[in-house]
PDB file of C-alpha atoms in Angstrom:
ATOM      1  CA  GLN A   7      90.426 120.389  51.398  1.00  0.00           C
ATOM      2  CA  VAL A   8      91.602 118.952  54.703  1.00  0.00           C
ATOM      3  CA  GLN A   9      89.291 119.649  57.634  1.00  0.00           C
ATOM      4  CA  LEU A  10      89.522 118.659  61.277  1.00  0.00           C
ATOM      5  CA  VAL A  11      86.524 119.421  63.467  1.00  0.00           C
ATOM      6  CA  GLU A  12      86.708 118.956  67.237  1.00  0.00           C
ATOM      7  CA  SER A  13      83.768 118.645  69.595  1.00  0.00           C
ATOM      8  CA  GLY A  14      82.996 117.596  73.143  1.00  0.00           C
ATOM      9  CA  GLY A  15      84.478 120.453  75.129  1.00  0.00           C
ATOM     10  CA  GLY A  16      82.664 122.170  77.970  1.00  0.00           C
ATOM     11  CA  VAL A  17      82.685 122.914  81.672  1.00  0.00           C
ATOM     12  CA  VAL A  18      83.361 119.953  83.965  1.00  0.00           C
ATOM     13  CA  GLN A  19      84.011 119.586  87.677  1.00  0.00           C
ATOM     14  CA  PRO A  20      87.401 118.459  88.983  1.00  0.00           C
ATOM     15  CA  GLY A  21      87.680 114.682  89.129  1.00  0.00           C
ATOM     16  CA  ARG A  22      85.067 114.138  86.424  1.00  0.00           C
ATOM     17  CA  SER A  23      85.504 112.828  82.865  1.00  0.00           C
ATOM     18  CA  LEU A  24      85.058 114.190  79.359  1.00  0.00           C
ATOM     19  CA  ARG A  25      85.535 112.735  75.879  1.00  0.00           C
ATOM     20  CA  LEU A  26      86.676 114.867  72.974  1.00  0.00           C
ATOM     21  CA  SER A  27      86.137 113.905  69.338  1.00  0.00           C
ATOM     22  CA  CYS A  28      87.766 115.077  66.124  1.00  0.00           C
ATOM     23  CA  VAL A  29      86.367 114.218  62.703  1.00  0.00           C
ATOM     24  CA  GLY A  30      88.748 114.407  59.754  1.00  0.00           C
ATOM     25  CA  SER A  31      87.859 114.889  56.103  1.00  0.00           C
ATOM     26  CA  GLY A  32      89.568 115.722  52.826  1.00  0.00           C
ATOM     27  CA  PHE A  33      92.380 113.224  53.352  1.00  0.00           C
ATOM     28  CA  THR A  34      92.852 109.493  53.953  1.00  0.00           C
ATOM     29  CA  PHE A  35      92.391 109.586  57.731  1.00  0.00           C
ATOM     30  CA  SER A  36      93.534 105.988  58.226  1.00  0.00           C
ATOM     31  CA  SER A  37      96.954 106.704  56.692  1.00  0.00           C
ATOM     32  CA  TYR A  38      98.291 109.295  59.148  1.00  0.00           C
ATOM     33  CA  GLY A  39      99.260 109.680  62.749  1.00  0.00           C
ATOM     34  CA  MET A  40      97.160 112.098  64.801  1.00  0.00           C
ATOM     35  CA  HIS A  41      97.796 114.273  67.859  1.00  0.00           C
ATOM     36  CA  TRP A  42      96.034 116.200  70.573  1.00  0.00           C
ATOM     37  CA  VAL A  43      97.703 119.482  71.520  1.00  0.00           C
ATOM     38  CA  ARG A  44      96.388 121.898  74.141  1.00  0.00           C
ATOM     39  CA  GLN A  45      96.804 125.549  75.001  1.00  0.00           C
ATOM     40  CA  ALA A  46      95.906 126.944  78.411  1.00  0.00           C
ATOM     41  CA  PRO A  47      94.468 130.484  78.409  1.00  0.00           C
ATOM     42  CA  GLY A  48      97.212 132.973  77.558  1.00  0.00           C
ATOM     43  CA  LYS A  49      99.877 130.252  77.469  1.00  0.00           C
ATOM     44  CA  GLY A  50     101.890 128.366  74.867  1.00  0.00           C
ATOM     45  CA  LEU A  51     101.262 125.110  73.040  1.00  0.00           C
ATOM     46  CA  GLU A  52     101.572 121.834  74.932  1.00  0.00           C
ATOM     47  CA  TRP A  53     101.549 118.466  73.203  1.00  0.00           C
ATOM     48  CA  VAL A  54      99.221 115.947  74.911  1.00  0.00           C
ATOM     49  CA  ALA A  55      99.048 112.650  73.039  1.00  0.00           C
ATOM     50  CA  PHE A  56      99.815 110.881  69.730  1.00  0.00           C
ATOM     51  CA  THR A  57      98.463 107.815  67.992  1.00  0.00           C
ATOM     52  CA  SER A  58      99.904 106.140  64.935  1.00  0.00           C
ATOM     53  CA  TYR A  59      97.794 105.567  61.822  1.00  0.00           C
ATOM     54  CA  ASP A  60      96.527 102.219  63.059  1.00  0.00           C
ATOM     55  CA  GLY A  61      96.425 102.919  66.796  1.00  0.00           C
ATOM     56  CA  SER A  62      99.274 100.495  67.544  1.00  0.00           C
ATOM     57  CA  ASN A  63     101.751 103.165  68.711  1.00  0.00           C
ATOM     58  CA  LYS A  64     100.724 105.755  71.310  1.00  0.00           C
ATOM     59  CA  TYR A  65     102.598 108.335  73.377  1.00  0.00           C
ATOM     60  CA  TYR A  66     101.411 110.618  76.175  1.00  0.00           C
ATOM     61  CA  GLU A  67     102.730 113.702  77.903  1.00  0.00           C
ATOM     62  CA  ASP A  68     103.802 112.813  81.446  1.00  0.00           C
ATOM     63  CA  SER A  69     101.137 114.854  83.276  1.00  0.00           C
ATOM     64  CA  VAL A  70      98.273 113.049  81.485  1.00  0.00           C
ATOM     65  CA  LYS A  71      99.638 109.483  81.548  1.00  0.00           C
ATOM     66  CA  GLY A  72      97.183 107.176  83.273  1.00  0.00           C
ATOM     67  CA  ARG A  73      94.376 109.773  83.070  1.00  0.00           C
ATOM     68  CA  PHE A  74      93.940 110.430  79.337  1.00  0.00           C
ATOM     69  CA  THR A  75      93.508 107.874  76.545  1.00  0.00           C
ATOM     70  CA  ILE A  76      93.866 108.612  72.855  1.00  0.00           C
ATOM     71  CA  SER A  77      92.081 106.363  70.378  1.00  0.00           C
ATOM     72  CA  ARG A  78      90.800 106.398  66.826  1.00  0.00           C
ATOM     73  CA  ASP A  79      88.027 104.844  64.755  1.00  0.00           C
ATOM     74  CA  ASN A  80      89.332 104.828  61.210  1.00  0.00           C
ATOM     75  CA  PRO A  81      86.092 103.726  59.487  1.00  0.00           C
ATOM     76  CA  LYS A  82      84.440 106.760  61.133  1.00  0.00           C
ATOM     77  CA  ASN A  83      87.419 109.095  60.404  1.00  0.00           C
ATOM     78  CA  THR A  84      87.327 110.049  64.074  1.00  0.00           C
ATOM     79  CA  LEU A  85      89.979 110.676  66.725  1.00  0.00           C
ATOM     80  CA  TYR A  86      89.096 110.628  70.422  1.00  0.00           C
ATOM     81  CA  LEU A  87      90.584 111.811  73.692  1.00  0.00           C
ATOM     82  CA  GLN A  88      89.072 110.265  76.811  1.00  0.00           C
ATOM     83  CA  MET A  89      89.969 112.497  79.751  1.00  0.00           C
ATOM     84  CA  ASN A  90      89.461 111.125  83.270  1.00  0.00           C
ATOM     85  CA  SER A  91      90.243 112.550  86.720  1.00  0.00           C
ATOM     86  CA  LEU A  92      90.295 116.051  85.303  1.00  0.00           C
ATOM     87  CA  ARG A  93      92.181 118.779  87.152  1.00  0.00           C
ATOM     88  CA  ALA A  94      91.999 122.563  87.055  1.00  0.00           C
ATOM     89  CA  GLU A  95      95.343 122.602  85.228  1.00  0.00           C
ATOM     90  CA  ASP A  96      93.777 120.649  82.336  1.00  0.00           C
ATOM     91  CA  THR A  97      91.765 123.762  81.446  1.00  0.00           C
ATOM     92  CA  ALA A  98      92.724 124.641  77.879  1.00  0.00           C
ATOM     93  CA  VAL A  99      91.723 124.764  74.247  1.00  0.00           C
ATOM     94  CA  TYR A 100      92.323 121.270  72.868  1.00  0.00           C
ATOM     95  CA  TYR A 101      93.355 120.971  69.228  1.00  0.00           C
ATOM     96  CA  CYS A 102      93.521 117.843  67.144  1.00  0.00           C
ATOM     97  CA  ALA A 103      96.313 117.915  64.601  1.00  0.00           C
ATOM     98  CA  LYS A 104      97.246 115.703  61.677  1.00  0.00           C
ATOM     99  CA  ASP A 105     100.784 114.320  61.447  1.00  0.00           C
ATOM    100  CA  ARG A 106     102.645 114.081  58.140  1.00  0.00           C
ATOM    101  CA  ARG A 107     103.907 110.629  59.122  1.00  0.00           C
ATOM    102  CA  ARG A 108     102.121 107.322  59.655  1.00  0.00           C
ATOM    103  CA  TYR A 109     103.750 105.523  62.554  1.00  0.00           C
ATOM    104  CA  SER A 110     106.082 107.813  64.505  1.00  0.00           C
ATOM    105  CA  SER A 111     105.505 111.382  65.603  1.00  0.00           C
ATOM    106  CA  GLY A 112     106.442 114.078  63.119  1.00  0.00           C
ATOM    107  CA  TRP A 113     105.210 117.579  62.377  1.00  0.00           C
ATOM    108  CA  ASN A 114     101.622 118.803  62.179  1.00  0.00           C
ATOM    109  CA  ASP A 115     100.462 119.996  58.769  1.00  0.00           C
ATOM    110  CA  TYR A 116      96.776 120.551  59.602  1.00  0.00           C
ATOM    111  CA  TRP A 117      94.993 121.601  62.790  1.00  0.00           C
ATOM    112  CA  GLY A 118      91.386 121.796  63.899  1.00  0.00           C
ATOM    113  CA  GLN A 119      89.804 124.962  65.271  1.00  0.00           C
ATOM    114  CA  GLY A 120      89.992 123.710  68.853  1.00  0.00           C
ATOM    115  CA  THR A 121      87.484 122.938  71.596  1.00  0.00           C
ATOM    116  CA  LEU A 122      87.597 124.579  75.034  1.00  0.00           C
ATOM    117  CA  VAL A 123      87.691 122.436  78.164  1.00  0.00           C
ATOM    118  CA  THR A 124      87.155 124.238  81.465  1.00  0.00           C
ATOM    119  CA  VAL A 125      87.674 122.313  84.690  1.00  0.00           C
ATOM    120  CA  SER A 126      86.048 124.184  87.529  1.00  0.00           C
ATOM    121  CA  SER A 127      83.781 123.552  90.498  1.00  0.00           C
TER     122      SER A 127
ATOM    123  CA  ASP B  17     112.799 114.753  77.783  1.00  0.00           C
ATOM    124  CA  ILE B  18     114.076 117.264  75.238  1.00  0.00           C
ATOM    125  CA  GLU B  19     113.477 120.878  76.237  1.00  0.00           C
ATOM    126  CA  MET B  20     113.110 123.626  73.639  1.00  0.00           C
ATOM    127  CA  THR B  21     114.095 127.182  74.540  1.00  0.00           C
ATOM    128  CA  GLN B  22     112.990 130.002  72.284  1.00  0.00           C
ATOM    129  CA  PHE B  23     114.269 133.549  72.351  1.00  0.00           C
ATOM    130  CA  PRO B  24     113.423 136.310  72.460  1.00  0.00           C
ATOM    131  CA  SER B  25     110.026 135.777  74.085  1.00  0.00           C
ATOM    132  CA  THR B  26     108.850 139.104  72.642  1.00  0.00           C
ATOM    133  CA  LEU B  27     110.191 141.004  69.673  1.00  0.00           C
ATOM    134  CA  SER B  28     109.200 144.505  68.552  1.00  0.00           C
ATOM    135  CA  ALA B  29     109.756 145.218  64.864  1.00  0.00           C
ATOM    136  CA  SER B  30     108.557 147.374  61.988  1.00  0.00           C
ATOM    137  CA  VAL B  31     107.165 146.459  58.593  1.00  0.00           C
ATOM    138  CA  GLY B  32     110.070 145.704  56.274  1.00  0.00           C
ATOM    139  CA  ASP B  33     112.447 144.626  59.055  1.00  0.00           C
ATOM    140  CA  ARG B  34     114.437 141.405  58.896  1.00  0.00           C
ATOM    141  CA  VAL B  35     113.455 139.308  61.916  1.00  0.00           C
ATOM    142  CA  THR B  36     115.243 136.319  63.412  1.00  0.00           C
ATOM    143  CA  ILE B  37     113.894 133.973  66.095  1.00  0.00           C
ATOM    144  CA  THR B  38     116.101 131.370  67.748  1.00  0.00           C
ATOM    145  CA  CYS B  39     115.227 127.962  69.153  1.00  0.00           C
ATOM    146  CA  ARG B  40     117.666 125.869  71.150  1.00  0.00           C
ATOM    147  CA  ALA B  41     117.270 122.175  71.988  1.00  0.00           C
ATOM    148  CA  SER B  42     118.571 120.643  75.214  1.00  0.00           C
ATOM    149  CA  GLN B  43     120.174 117.878  73.142  1.00  0.00           C
ATOM    150  CA  SER B  44     120.775 117.196  69.472  1.00  0.00           C
ATOM    151  CA  ILE B  45     117.620 116.720  67.407  1.00  0.00           C
ATOM    152  CA  SER B  46     119.326 116.507  64.003  1.00  0.00           C
ATOM    153  CA  SER B  47     116.987 118.469  61.704  1.00  0.00           C
ATOM    154  CA  TRP B  48     113.730 117.287  63.268  1.00  0.00           C
ATOM    155  CA  LEU B  49     112.289 120.748  63.864  1.00  0.00           C
ATOM    156  CA  ALA B  50     109.193 122.606  62.714  1.00  0.00           C
ATOM    157  CA  TRP B  51     108.049 126.226  63.001  1.00  0.00           C
ATOM    158  CA  TYR B  52     104.443 127.392  63.381  1.00  0.00           C
ATOM    159  CA  GLN B  53     102.702 130.752  63.300  1.00  0.00           C
ATOM    160  CA  GLN B  54      99.685 131.397  65.522  1.00  0.00           C
ATOM    161  CA  LYS B  55      97.366 134.383  65.521  1.00  0.00           C
ATOM    162  CA  PRO B  56      95.043 135.198  68.452  1.00  0.00           C
ATOM    163  CA  GLY B  57      92.043 132.882  68.652  1.00  0.00           C
ATOM    164  CA  LYS B  58      93.280 130.737  65.775  1.00  0.00           C
ATOM    165  CA  ALA B  59      94.967 127.362  65.404  1.00  0.00           C
ATOM    166  CA  PRO B  60      98.692 127.225  64.631  1.00  0.00           C
ATOM    167  CA  ASN B  61      99.767 127.199  60.996  1.00  0.00           C
ATOM    168  CA  LEU B  62     102.767 125.181  59.772  1.00  0.00           C
ATOM    169  CA  LEU B  63     105.544 127.275  58.192  1.00  0.00           C
ATOM    170  CA  ILE B  64     108.688 125.126  58.128  1.00  0.00           C
ATOM    171  CA  TYR B  65     109.452 121.440  58.703  1.00  0.00           C
ATOM    172  CA  ASP B  66     112.682 119.437  58.831  1.00  0.00           C
ATOM    173  CA  ALA B  67     114.360 122.672  59.964  1.00  0.00           C
ATOM    174  CA  SER B  68     114.506 124.301  56.527  1.00  0.00           C
ATOM    175  CA  SER B  69     111.746 122.937  54.262  1.00  0.00           C
ATOM    176  CA  LEU B  70     109.116 125.532  53.418  1.00  0.00           C
ATOM    177  CA  GLU B  71     105.553 124.227  53.653  1.00  0.00           C
ATOM    178  CA  SER B  72     103.545 124.564  50.453  1.00  0.00           C
ATOM    179  CA  GLY B  73     101.734 127.890  50.228  1.00  0.00           C
ATOM    180  CA  VAL B  74     103.927 129.668  52.776  1.00  0.00           C
ATOM    181  CA  PRO B  75     105.514 132.897  51.499  1.00  0.00           C
ATOM    182  CA  SER B  76     109.188 132.681  50.582  1.00  0.00           C
ATOM    183  CA  ARG B  77     110.091 135.493  52.996  1.00  0.00           C
ATOM    184  CA  PHE B  78     109.991 132.788  55.697  1.00  0.00           C
ATOM    185  CA  SER B  79     113.070 130.569  55.973  1.00  0.00           C
ATOM    186  CA  GLY B  80     114.515 128.179  58.514  1.00  0.00           C
ATOM    187  CA  SER B  81     118.028 127.000  59.218  1.00  0.00           C
ATOM    188  CA  GLY B  82     120.090 125.046  61.712  1.00  0.00           C
ATOM    189  CA  SER B  83     120.733 121.517  62.860  1.00  0.00           C
ATOM    190  CA  GLY B  84     121.730 119.742  66.035  1.00  0.00           C
ATOM    191  CA  THR B  85     120.743 122.058  68.880  1.00  0.00           C
ATOM    192  CA  GLU B  86     120.510 125.575  67.367  1.00  0.00           C
ATOM    193  CA  PHE B  87     117.836 126.680  64.903  1.00  0.00           C
ATOM    194  CA  THR B  88     116.572 129.958  63.493  1.00  0.00           C
ATOM    195  CA  LEU B  89     113.423 131.193  61.788  1.00  0.00           C
ATOM    196  CA  THR B  90     113.988 134.273  59.625  1.00  0.00           C
ATOM    197  CA  ILE B  91     111.411 136.585  58.102  1.00  0.00           C
ATOM    198  CA  SER B  92     113.297 138.504  55.434  1.00  0.00           C
ATOM    199  CA  SER B  93     110.944 141.494  55.232  1.00  0.00           C
ATOM    200  CA  LEU B  94     108.243 141.659  57.889  1.00  0.00           C
ATOM    201  CA  GLN B  95     104.737 142.189  56.520  1.00  0.00           C
ATOM    202  CA  PRO B  96     101.619 143.393  58.422  1.00  0.00           C
ATOM    203  CA  ASP B  97     100.179 139.858  58.304  1.00  0.00           C
ATOM    204  CA  ASP B  98     103.250 138.481  60.094  1.00  0.00           C
ATOM    205  CA  PHE B  99     102.544 140.002  63.503  1.00  0.00           C
ATOM    206  CA  ALA B 100     101.772 136.860  65.459  1.00  0.00           C
ATOM    207  CA  THR B 101     103.295 134.345  67.865  1.00  0.00           C
ATOM    208  CA  TYR B 102     105.784 131.801  66.544  1.00  0.00           C
ATOM    209  CA  TYR B 103     106.552 128.381  68.030  1.00  0.00           C
ATOM    210  CA  CYS B 104     109.248 125.837  67.338  1.00  0.00           C
ATOM    211  CA  GLN B 105     108.576 122.118  67.797  1.00  0.00           C
ATOM    212  CA  GLN B 106     110.994 119.212  67.973  1.00  0.00           C
ATOM    213  CA  TYR B 107     109.910 115.752  66.850  1.00  0.00           C
ATOM    214  CA  ASN B 108     113.131 113.837  67.283  1.00  0.00           C
ATOM    215  CA  THR B 109     112.040 111.471  70.039  1.00  0.00           C
ATOM    216  CA  TYR B 110     109.785 108.473  70.369  1.00  0.00           C
ATOM    217  CA  SER B 111     108.388 109.995  73.552  1.00  0.00           C
ATOM    218  CA  GLY B 112     106.435 112.693  71.808  1.00  0.00           C
ATOM    219  CA  PRO B 113     107.180 116.164  70.429  1.00  0.00           C
ATOM    220  CA  THR B 114     107.786 119.280  72.490  1.00  0.00           C
ATOM    221  CA  PHE B 115     107.183 122.946  71.721  1.00  0.00           C
ATOM    222  CA  GLY B 116     109.222 125.986  72.539  1.00  0.00           C
ATOM    223  CA  GLY B 117     107.675 128.683  74.722  1.00  0.00           C
ATOM    224  CA  GLY B 118     106.819 130.961  71.809  1.00  0.00           C
ATOM    225  CA  THR B 119     107.971 134.328  70.439  1.00  0.00           C
ATOM    226  CA  LYS B 120     105.458 137.130  70.081  1.00  0.00           C
ATOM    227  CA  VAL B 121     106.275 139.498  67.214  1.00  0.00           C
ATOM    228  CA  GLU B 122     104.763 142.909  67.964  1.00  0.00           C
ATOM    229  CA  ILE B 123     104.508 146.138  66.037  1.00  0.00           C
ATOM    230  CA  LYS B 124     107.222 148.605  67.025  1.00  0.00           C
TER     231      LYS B 124
END
């Protein structure tokens, strides 16, 4: 069965960096686009970033452009989110989510359990 | 950017009720819309994609309709397991998807 397992969350000071990882299994990881989606405490879902199956096509939400970088290592079945210059408003549960498509952004058929990032001094 | 407006934000209903949630796009998105269910402390779960296609394993009491800018999610007969928050998501653009603000379905 499809599994997505995130890791790397924690408490970090404003302005510092953090890297999240998401390991996929139960499907051909290298064949699908992947997303990061976040949810601030008590709030709704907010899309963060997308990468195509081969990493050649990437999109970012405006508030994270220039600060966050999405990448993937297909031989390791792993998705990453490098988060720099973190702000208090980046505090959220971060989910990785599989796309049904390969190259352009579509809908998310599987989600990980999420990892909590808290930005606080 | 395409904005997605969901309403109502909260809905109180009883078991057995027919429930309808609406999602409106700020511009036409054809049928590029999905619906998700989320329970507290859990990840979202895909219900509907391409506006009206039922995801495998999802009960048939869930249905989706609409195209262009107006979409609805209908639960034909609300079950105890359906009390949750529902989100719409558009994926029409090459600038990334956007979610609606969510609709919480509560017990009346």
